[in-house]
Amino acid sequence: QVQLQESGPGLVKPSETLALTCTVSGYSITSGYFWAWIRQPPGKGLEWIGNIYHSGSTYYNPSLKSRVTISVDTSKNQFSLNLSSVTAADTAVYYCAKEGGRYSPPGTWGQGTLVTVSP
Amino acid sequence: QSALTQPASVSGSPGQSITISCTATSSDVGIYNLVSWYQQHPGKAPKLMIYEGSKRPSGVSNRFYGSKSGNTASLTISGLQAEDEADYYCFSYAGDRVFGGGTKLTVL
């Protein structure tokens, strides 16, 4: 059974880069599927950030594309999110998730991690 | 980028049925039926309830039913139970991947 776990700093300063890692267990990233990041500001709705295929191909939300980088480390069975030039509006619970394919929704989710942007 | 519009809230009594709509500004939903629905309880990660418009993942109750008419997808929950009280989100993945704004379901 696939499990995902987010990790990273819970506090980031404005203008800096938010960096999170998702560790996948129970499945090898190199075997396929797409791996996604989704976020949810406190008390608000969900926002899809982007995804990556195990080969390294990425697809980003157009509204965040200029600040987002998603990468994969197959040796550690992890994938990562970098979000640059953060502001208070980037404060959110960040989830990582597995997508079954190019035309599949996020199916298995991590528990989420809260990242607060504050001086 | 396409957008999905959901009602902010719906409510129903135990045993009743409710329907949550999700209307797309683009024609992607109508053409490809690539819409999913998620249930989210407070403090928890979203749970996939419906995919490809009407398919249920293993383990999801058949009280949850997905359908589509034109550019509007719908989630119907029959035989409402107290544990159905949650936020529900639609998600389109035909072109741009986008969530609806969410609907809070209250079981009276």
PDB file of C-alpha atoms in Angstrom:
ATOM      1  CA  GLN A   1       0.000   0.000   0.000  1.00  0.00           C
ATOM      2  CA  VAL A   2       1.409   3.344  -1.052  1.00  0.00           C
ATOM      3  CA  GLN A   3       1.995   5.887   1.684  1.00  0.00           C
ATOM      4  CA  LEU A   4       3.212   9.478   1.382  1.00  0.00           C
ATOM      5  CA  GLN A   5       4.726  11.727   4.035  1.00  0.00           C
ATOM      6  CA  GLU A   6       5.507  15.429   3.703  1.00  0.00           C
ATOM      7  CA  SER A   7       8.439  16.993   5.536  1.00  0.00           C
ATOM      8  CA  GLY A   8      10.113  20.397   5.744  1.00  0.00           C
ATOM      9  CA  PRO A   9      10.245  23.647   7.701  1.00  0.00           C
ATOM     10  CA  GLY A  10       7.018  24.821   9.265  1.00  0.00           C
ATOM     11  CA  LEU A  11       8.056  28.467   9.146  1.00  0.00           C
ATOM     12  CA  VAL A  12       9.479  30.384   6.187  1.00  0.00           C
ATOM     13  CA  LYS A  13      10.325  34.080   5.985  1.00  0.00           C
ATOM     14  CA  PRO A  14       8.773  36.329   3.332  1.00  0.00           C
ATOM     15  CA  SER A  15      10.732  36.506   0.042  1.00  0.00           C
ATOM     16  CA  GLU A  16      12.519  33.229   0.805  1.00  0.00           C
ATOM     17  CA  THR A  17      11.999  29.823  -0.813  1.00  0.00           C
ATOM     18  CA  LEU A  18       9.645  27.233   0.631  1.00  0.00           C
ATOM     19  CA  ALA A  19      11.114  23.738   0.278  1.00  0.00           C
ATOM     20  CA  LEU A  20       9.201  20.535   1.048  1.00  0.00           C
ATOM     21  CA  THR A  21       9.901  16.865   0.446  1.00  0.00           C
ATOM     22  CA  CYS A  22       7.490  13.972   0.039  1.00  0.00           C
ATOM     23  CA  THR A  23       8.770  10.516   0.911  1.00  0.00           C
ATOM     24  CA  VAL A  24       6.975   7.640  -0.800  1.00  0.00           C
ATOM     25  CA  SER A  25       6.826   4.193   0.781  1.00  0.00           C
ATOM     26  CA  GLY A  26       5.297   0.970  -0.471  1.00  0.00           C
ATOM     27  CA  TYR A  27       5.918   1.836  -4.112  1.00  0.00           C
ATOM     28  CA  SER A  28       8.908   2.769  -6.267  1.00  0.00           C
ATOM     29  CA  ILE A  29       8.583   6.168  -7.933  1.00  0.00           C
ATOM     30  CA  THR A  30      10.529   4.816 -10.920  1.00  0.00           C
ATOM     31  CA  SER A  31       7.732   2.340 -11.637  1.00  0.00           C
ATOM     32  CA  GLY A  32       5.442   5.087 -12.911  1.00  0.00           C
ATOM     33  CA  TYR A  33       2.546   7.349 -11.932  1.00  0.00           C
ATOM     34  CA  PHE A  34       2.510  11.090 -11.496  1.00  0.00           C
ATOM     35  CA  TRP A  35       3.367  12.759  -8.190  1.00  0.00           C
ATOM     36  CA  ALA A  36       1.616  15.969  -7.203  1.00  0.00           C
ATOM     37  CA  TRP A  37       1.570  18.857  -4.751  1.00  0.00           C
ATOM     38  CA  ILE A  38      -1.667  20.489  -3.580  1.00  0.00           C
ATOM     39  CA  ARG A  39      -2.132  23.201  -0.964  1.00  0.00           C
ATOM     40  CA  GLN A  40      -4.919  24.582   1.213  1.00  0.00           C
ATOM     41  CA  PRO A  41      -4.724  27.972   2.984  1.00  0.00           C
ATOM     42  CA  PRO A  42      -6.270  27.919   6.462  1.00  0.00           C
ATOM     43  CA  GLY A  43     -10.058  27.920   6.202  1.00  0.00           C
ATOM     44  CA  LYS A  44      -9.987  28.007   2.400  1.00  0.00           C
ATOM     45  CA  GLY A  45     -10.218  25.635  -0.555  1.00  0.00           C
ATOM     46  CA  LEU A  46      -7.767  23.358  -2.317  1.00  0.00           C
ATOM     47  CA  GLU A  47      -5.309  24.524  -4.981  1.00  0.00           C
ATOM     48  CA  TRP A  48      -3.457  22.135  -7.292  1.00  0.00           C
ATOM     49  CA  ILE A  49       0.184  23.262  -7.589  1.00  0.00           C
ATOM     50  CA  GLY A  50       1.766  20.844 -10.047  1.00  0.00           C
ATOM     51  CA  ASN A  51       2.977  17.324 -10.717  1.00  0.00           C
ATOM     52  CA  ILE A  52       5.960  15.372 -11.955  1.00  0.00           C
ATOM     53  CA  TYR A  53       6.384  12.082 -13.755  1.00  0.00           C
ATOM     54  CA  HIS A  54       9.163   9.739 -12.649  1.00  0.00           C
ATOM     55  CA  SER A  55      11.063  10.661 -15.821  1.00  0.00           C
ATOM     56  CA  GLY A  56      11.180  14.270 -14.629  1.00  0.00           C
ATOM     57  CA  SER A  57       8.484  15.760 -16.877  1.00  0.00           C
ATOM     58  CA  THR A  58       6.536  18.422 -15.018  1.00  0.00           C
ATOM     59  CA  TYR A  59       3.240  20.296 -15.335  1.00  0.00           C
ATOM     60  CA  TYR A  60       2.500  23.370 -13.229  1.00  0.00           C
ATOM     61  CA  ASN A  61      -0.536  25.459 -12.334  1.00  0.00           C
ATOM     62  CA  PRO A  62      -0.228  28.464 -14.687  1.00  0.00           C
ATOM     63  CA  SER A  63      -0.902  30.879 -11.814  1.00  0.00           C
ATOM     64  CA  LEU A  64       2.138  29.578  -9.870  1.00  0.00           C
ATOM     65  CA  LYS A  65       4.379  28.447 -12.712  1.00  0.00           C
ATOM     66  CA  SER A  66       6.875  31.303 -12.434  1.00  0.00           C
ATOM     67  CA  ARG A  67       7.675  30.415  -8.800  1.00  0.00           C
ATOM     68  CA  VAL A  68       7.334  26.620  -8.666  1.00  0.00           C
ATOM     69  CA  THR A  69       9.847  23.842  -9.222  1.00  0.00           C
ATOM     70  CA  ILE A  70       9.016  20.185  -8.616  1.00  0.00           C
ATOM     71  CA  SER A  71      11.802  17.626  -8.788  1.00  0.00           C
ATOM     72  CA  VAL A  72      12.238  13.911  -8.140  1.00  0.00           C
ATOM     73  CA  ASP A  73      15.023  11.988  -6.404  1.00  0.00           C
ATOM     74  CA  THR A  74      14.576   8.366  -7.440  1.00  0.00           C
ATOM     75  CA  SER A  75      17.506   7.199  -5.279  1.00  0.00           C
ATOM     76  CA  LYS A  76      15.627   8.306  -2.169  1.00  0.00           C
ATOM     77  CA  ASN A  77      12.134   7.588  -3.536  1.00  0.00           C
ATOM     78  CA  GLN A  78      11.215  11.198  -2.884  1.00  0.00           C
ATOM     79  CA  PHE A  79       9.918  14.184  -4.778  1.00  0.00           C
ATOM     80  CA  SER A  80      10.195  17.811  -3.758  1.00  0.00           C
ATOM     81  CA  LEU A  81       8.522  21.199  -4.043  1.00  0.00           C
ATOM     82  CA  ASN A  82      10.300  24.534  -4.181  1.00  0.00           C
ATOM     83  CA  LEU A  83       8.197  27.708  -4.119  1.00  0.00           C
ATOM     84  CA  SER A  84      10.200  30.915  -4.407  1.00  0.00           C
ATOM     85  CA  SER A  85       9.545  34.489  -3.288  1.00  0.00           C
ATOM     86  CA  VAL A  86       6.890  33.478  -0.786  1.00  0.00           C
ATOM     87  CA  THR A  87       4.451  35.873   0.862  1.00  0.00           C
ATOM     88  CA  ALA A  88       1.847  35.480   3.593  1.00  0.00           C
ATOM     89  CA  ALA A  89      -0.585  34.313   0.882  1.00  0.00           C
ATOM     90  CA  ASP A  90       1.492  31.139   0.547  1.00  0.00           C
ATOM     91  CA  THR A  91       0.692  30.119   4.117  1.00  0.00           C
ATOM     92  CA  ALA A  92      -1.127  26.809   3.768  1.00  0.00           C
ATOM     93  CA  VAL A  93      -1.264  23.122   4.491  1.00  0.00           C
ATOM     94  CA  TYR A  94       0.759  21.479   1.730  1.00  0.00           C
ATOM     95  CA  TYR A  95      -0.188  17.968   0.615  1.00  0.00           C
ATOM     96  CA  CYS A  96       1.669  15.564  -1.624  1.00  0.00           C
ATOM     97  CA  ALA A  97      -0.310  12.974  -3.567  1.00  0.00           C
ATOM     98  CA  LYS A  98      -0.104  10.171  -6.126  1.00  0.00           C
ATOM     99  CA  GLU A  99      -1.932  10.527  -9.429  1.00  0.00           C
ATOM    100  CA  GLY A 100      -2.623   7.318 -11.323  1.00  0.00           C
ATOM    101  CA  GLY A 101      -1.753   8.730 -14.726  1.00  0.00           C
ATOM    102  CA  ARG A 102      -1.860  11.707 -17.054  1.00  0.00           C
ATOM    103  CA  TYR A 103      -5.654  11.657 -16.887  1.00  0.00           C
ATOM    104  CA  SER A 104      -6.113  10.580 -13.283  1.00  0.00           C
ATOM    105  CA  PRO A 105      -6.897  12.684 -10.214  1.00  0.00           C
ATOM    106  CA  PRO A 106      -4.884  12.686  -6.970  1.00  0.00           C
ATOM    107  CA  GLY A 107      -5.805   9.379  -5.358  1.00  0.00           C
ATOM    108  CA  THR A 108      -3.537   8.717  -2.396  1.00  0.00           C
ATOM    109  CA  TRP A 109      -2.636  11.713  -0.237  1.00  0.00           C
ATOM    110  CA  GLY A 110      -0.148  12.451   2.497  1.00  0.00           C
ATOM    111  CA  GLN A 111      -1.401  13.821   5.800  1.00  0.00           C
ATOM    112  CA  GLY A 112      -0.299  17.360   4.943  1.00  0.00           C
ATOM    113  CA  THR A 113       2.095  19.794   6.578  1.00  0.00           C
ATOM    114  CA  LEU A 114       1.391  23.379   7.623  1.00  0.00           C
ATOM    115  CA  VAL A 115       3.814  25.988   6.339  1.00  0.00           C
ATOM    116  CA  THR A 116       3.515  29.494   7.726  1.00  0.00           C
ATOM    117  CA  VAL A 117       5.126  32.466   6.006  1.00  0.00           C
ATOM    118  CA  SER A 118       6.013  35.042   8.608  1.00  0.00           C
ATOM    119  CA  PRO A 119       8.950  37.238   9.640  1.00  0.00           C
TER     120      PRO A 119
ATOM    121  CA  GLN B   1      -7.584  28.655 -16.939  1.00  0.00           C
ATOM    122  CA  SER B   2     -10.961  26.982 -16.487  1.00  0.00           C
ATOM    123  CA  ALA B   3     -12.891  27.490 -13.251  1.00  0.00           C
ATOM    124  CA  LEU B   4     -15.338  25.296 -11.338  1.00  0.00           C
ATOM    125  CA  THR B   5     -18.249  26.792  -9.381  1.00  0.00           C
ATOM    126  CA  GLN B   6     -19.838  25.002  -6.423  1.00  0.00           C
ATOM    127  CA  PRO B   7     -22.495  26.184  -3.956  1.00  0.00           C
ATOM    128  CA  ALA B   8     -20.941  27.353  -0.691  1.00  0.00           C
ATOM    129  CA  SER B   9     -23.194  25.166   1.421  1.00  0.00           C
ATOM    130  CA  VAL B  10     -25.919  22.534   1.326  1.00  0.00           C
ATOM    131  CA  SER B  11     -27.792  20.803   4.105  1.00  0.00           C
ATOM    132  CA  GLY B  12     -30.069  17.850   4.635  1.00  0.00           C
ATOM    133  CA  SER B  13     -31.590  15.685   7.335  1.00  0.00           C
ATOM    134  CA  PRO B  14     -30.487  12.140   8.103  1.00  0.00           C
ATOM    135  CA  GLY B  15     -31.888   9.704   5.568  1.00  0.00           C
ATOM    136  CA  GLN B  16     -32.488  12.349   2.934  1.00  0.00           C
ATOM    137  CA  SER B  17     -30.605  12.855  -0.343  1.00  0.00           C
ATOM    138  CA  ILE B  18     -28.656  15.929  -1.370  1.00  0.00           C
ATOM    139  CA  THR B  19     -26.941  16.976  -4.588  1.00  0.00           C
ATOM    140  CA  ILE B  20     -23.883  19.202  -4.959  1.00  0.00           C
ATOM    141  CA  SER B  21     -23.291  20.802  -8.353  1.00  0.00           C
ATOM    142  CA  CYS B  22     -20.021  21.740 -10.017  1.00  0.00           C
ATOM    143  CA  THR B  23     -20.257  23.956 -13.093  1.00  0.00           C
ATOM    144  CA  ALA B  24     -17.281  24.473 -15.399  1.00  0.00           C
ATOM    145  CA  THR B  25     -16.550  27.604 -17.405  1.00  0.00           C
ATOM    146  CA  SER B  26     -14.837  25.576 -20.110  1.00  0.00           C
ATOM    147  CA  SER B  27     -16.173  22.705 -22.178  1.00  0.00           C
ATOM    148  CA  ASP B  28     -13.598  20.236 -20.822  1.00  0.00           C
ATOM    149  CA  VAL B  29     -15.993  18.718 -18.302  1.00  0.00           C
ATOM    150  CA  GLY B  30     -18.682  18.147 -20.887  1.00  0.00           C
ATOM    151  CA  ILE B  31     -16.389  16.580 -23.431  1.00  0.00           C
ATOM    152  CA  TYR B  32     -14.146  14.386 -21.326  1.00  0.00           C
ATOM    153  CA  ASN B  33     -16.041  13.697 -18.066  1.00  0.00           C
ATOM    154  CA  LEU B  34     -12.749  13.844 -16.201  1.00  0.00           C
ATOM    155  CA  VAL B  35     -14.169  15.080 -12.914  1.00  0.00           C
ATOM    156  CA  SER B  36     -13.546  13.730  -9.446  1.00  0.00           C
ATOM    157  CA  TRP B  37     -15.059  14.457  -6.053  1.00  0.00           C
ATOM    158  CA  TYR B  38     -13.352  14.634  -2.665  1.00  0.00           C
ATOM    159  CA  GLN B  39     -14.650  14.516   0.893  1.00  0.00           C
ATOM    160  CA  GLN B  40     -12.669  16.367   3.553  1.00  0.00           C
ATOM    161  CA  HIS B  41     -13.308  16.238   7.268  1.00  0.00           C
ATOM    162  CA  PRO B  42     -11.796  18.970   9.486  1.00  0.00           C
ATOM    163  CA  GLY B  43      -8.065  18.552   9.964  1.00  0.00           C
ATOM    164  CA  LYS B  44      -7.890  15.602   7.565  1.00  0.00           C
ATOM    165  CA  ALA B  45      -6.564  15.075   4.060  1.00  0.00           C
ATOM    166  CA  PRO B  46      -9.148  14.926   1.264  1.00  0.00           C
ATOM    167  CA  LYS B  47     -10.491  11.488   0.338  1.00  0.00           C
ATOM    168  CA  LEU B  48     -11.281  10.535  -3.253  1.00  0.00           C
ATOM    169  CA  MET B  49     -14.973   9.571  -3.504  1.00  0.00           C
ATOM    170  CA  ILE B  50     -15.676   9.678  -7.263  1.00  0.00           C
ATOM    171  CA  TYR B  51     -13.441   9.717 -10.364  1.00  0.00           C
ATOM    172  CA  GLU B  52     -14.125   9.872 -14.096  1.00  0.00           C
ATOM    173  CA  GLY B  53     -17.440  11.487 -13.275  1.00  0.00           C
ATOM    174  CA  SER B  54     -19.205   8.466 -11.812  1.00  0.00           C
ATOM    175  CA  LYS B  55     -16.751   5.742 -10.770  1.00  0.00           C
ATOM    176  CA  ARG B  56     -16.257   4.880  -7.095  1.00  0.00           C
ATOM    177  CA  PRO B  57     -12.889   3.751  -5.716  1.00  0.00           C
ATOM    178  CA  SER B  58     -12.898   0.517  -3.787  1.00  0.00           C
ATOM    179  CA  GLY B  59     -14.354   0.982  -0.323  1.00  0.00           C
ATOM    180  CA  VAL B  60     -16.489   4.054  -1.077  1.00  0.00           C
ATOM    181  CA  SER B  61     -20.150   3.611  -0.220  1.00  0.00           C
ATOM    182  CA  ASN B  62     -22.638   3.284  -3.065  1.00  0.00           C
ATOM    183  CA  ARG B  63     -24.610   6.061  -1.376  1.00  0.00           C
ATOM    184  CA  PHE B  64     -22.265   8.392  -3.245  1.00  0.00           C
ATOM    185  CA  TYR B  65     -23.200   8.861  -6.894  1.00  0.00           C
ATOM    186  CA  GLY B  66     -21.600  11.031  -9.559  1.00  0.00           C
ATOM    187  CA  SER B  67     -23.225  12.280 -12.732  1.00  0.00           C
ATOM    188  CA  LYS B  68     -22.855  14.895 -15.471  1.00  0.00           C
ATOM    189  CA  SER B  69     -25.080  17.043 -17.642  1.00  0.00           C
ATOM    190  CA  GLY B  70     -23.402  19.335 -20.140  1.00  0.00           C
ATOM    191  CA  ASN B  71     -20.712  21.335 -18.370  1.00  0.00           C
ATOM    192  CA  THR B  72     -22.110  20.556 -14.902  1.00  0.00           C
ATOM    193  CA  ALA B  73     -20.994  17.616 -12.789  1.00  0.00           C
ATOM    194  CA  SER B  74     -22.982  16.578  -9.732  1.00  0.00           C
ATOM    195  CA  LEU B  75     -22.432  14.550  -6.589  1.00  0.00           C
ATOM    196  CA  THR B  76     -25.501  12.999  -4.992  1.00  0.00           C
ATOM    197  CA  ILE B  77     -25.398  11.510  -1.513  1.00  0.00           C
ATOM    198  CA  SER B  78     -28.359   9.361  -0.585  1.00  0.00           C
ATOM    199  CA  GLY B  79     -29.407   8.162   2.866  1.00  0.00           C
ATOM    200  CA  LEU B  80     -27.549  11.004   4.577  1.00  0.00           C
ATOM    201  CA  GLN B  81     -25.640  10.040   7.700  1.00  0.00           C
ATOM    202  CA  ALA B  82     -24.054  12.183  10.381  1.00  0.00           C
ATOM    203  CA  GLU B  83     -20.545  11.174   9.243  1.00  0.00           C
ATOM    204  CA  ASP B  84     -21.246  12.610   5.769  1.00  0.00           C
ATOM    205  CA  GLU B  85     -20.979  16.107   7.256  1.00  0.00           C
ATOM    206  CA  ALA B  86     -17.810  17.458   5.642  1.00  0.00           C
ATOM    207  CA  ASP B  87     -16.481  19.709   2.902  1.00  0.00           C
ATOM    208  CA  TYR B  88     -16.775  18.406  -0.664  1.00  0.00           C
ATOM    209  CA  TYR B  89     -14.634  19.493  -3.599  1.00  0.00           C
ATOM    210  CA  CYS B  90     -14.920  18.754  -7.291  1.00  0.00           C
ATOM    211  CA  PHE B  91     -11.758  18.539  -9.393  1.00  0.00           C
ATOM    212  CA  SER B  92     -11.380  18.664 -13.147  1.00  0.00           C
ATOM    213  CA  TYR B  93      -8.381  17.041 -14.811  1.00  0.00           C
ATOM    214  CA  ALA B  94      -9.306  17.142 -18.494  1.00  0.00           C
ATOM    215  CA  GLY B  95      -7.066  20.083 -19.317  1.00  0.00           C
ATOM    216  CA  ASP B  96      -5.926  22.427 -16.593  1.00  0.00           C
ATOM    217  CA  ARG B  97      -6.154  20.707 -13.224  1.00  0.00           C
ATOM    218  CA  VAL B  98      -8.424  22.795 -11.029  1.00  0.00           C
ATOM    219  CA  PHE B  99     -10.511  22.383  -7.881  1.00  0.00           C
ATOM    220  CA  GLY B 100     -13.913  23.850  -7.263  1.00  0.00           C
ATOM    221  CA  GLY B 101     -14.277  26.249  -4.352  1.00  0.00           C
ATOM    222  CA  GLY B 102     -15.780  23.608  -2.072  1.00  0.00           C
ATOM    223  CA  THR B 103     -19.196  22.972  -0.540  1.00  0.00           C
ATOM    224  CA  LYS B 104     -19.867  22.568   3.157  1.00  0.00           C
ATOM    225  CA  LEU B 105     -22.416  19.827   3.812  1.00  0.00           C
ATOM    226  CA  THR B 106     -24.341  20.112   7.066  1.00  0.00           C
ATOM    227  CA  VAL B 107     -26.387  17.157   8.301  1.00  0.00           C
ATOM    228  CA  LEU B 108     -29.198  18.671  10.357  1.00  0.00           C
TER     229      LEU B 108
END
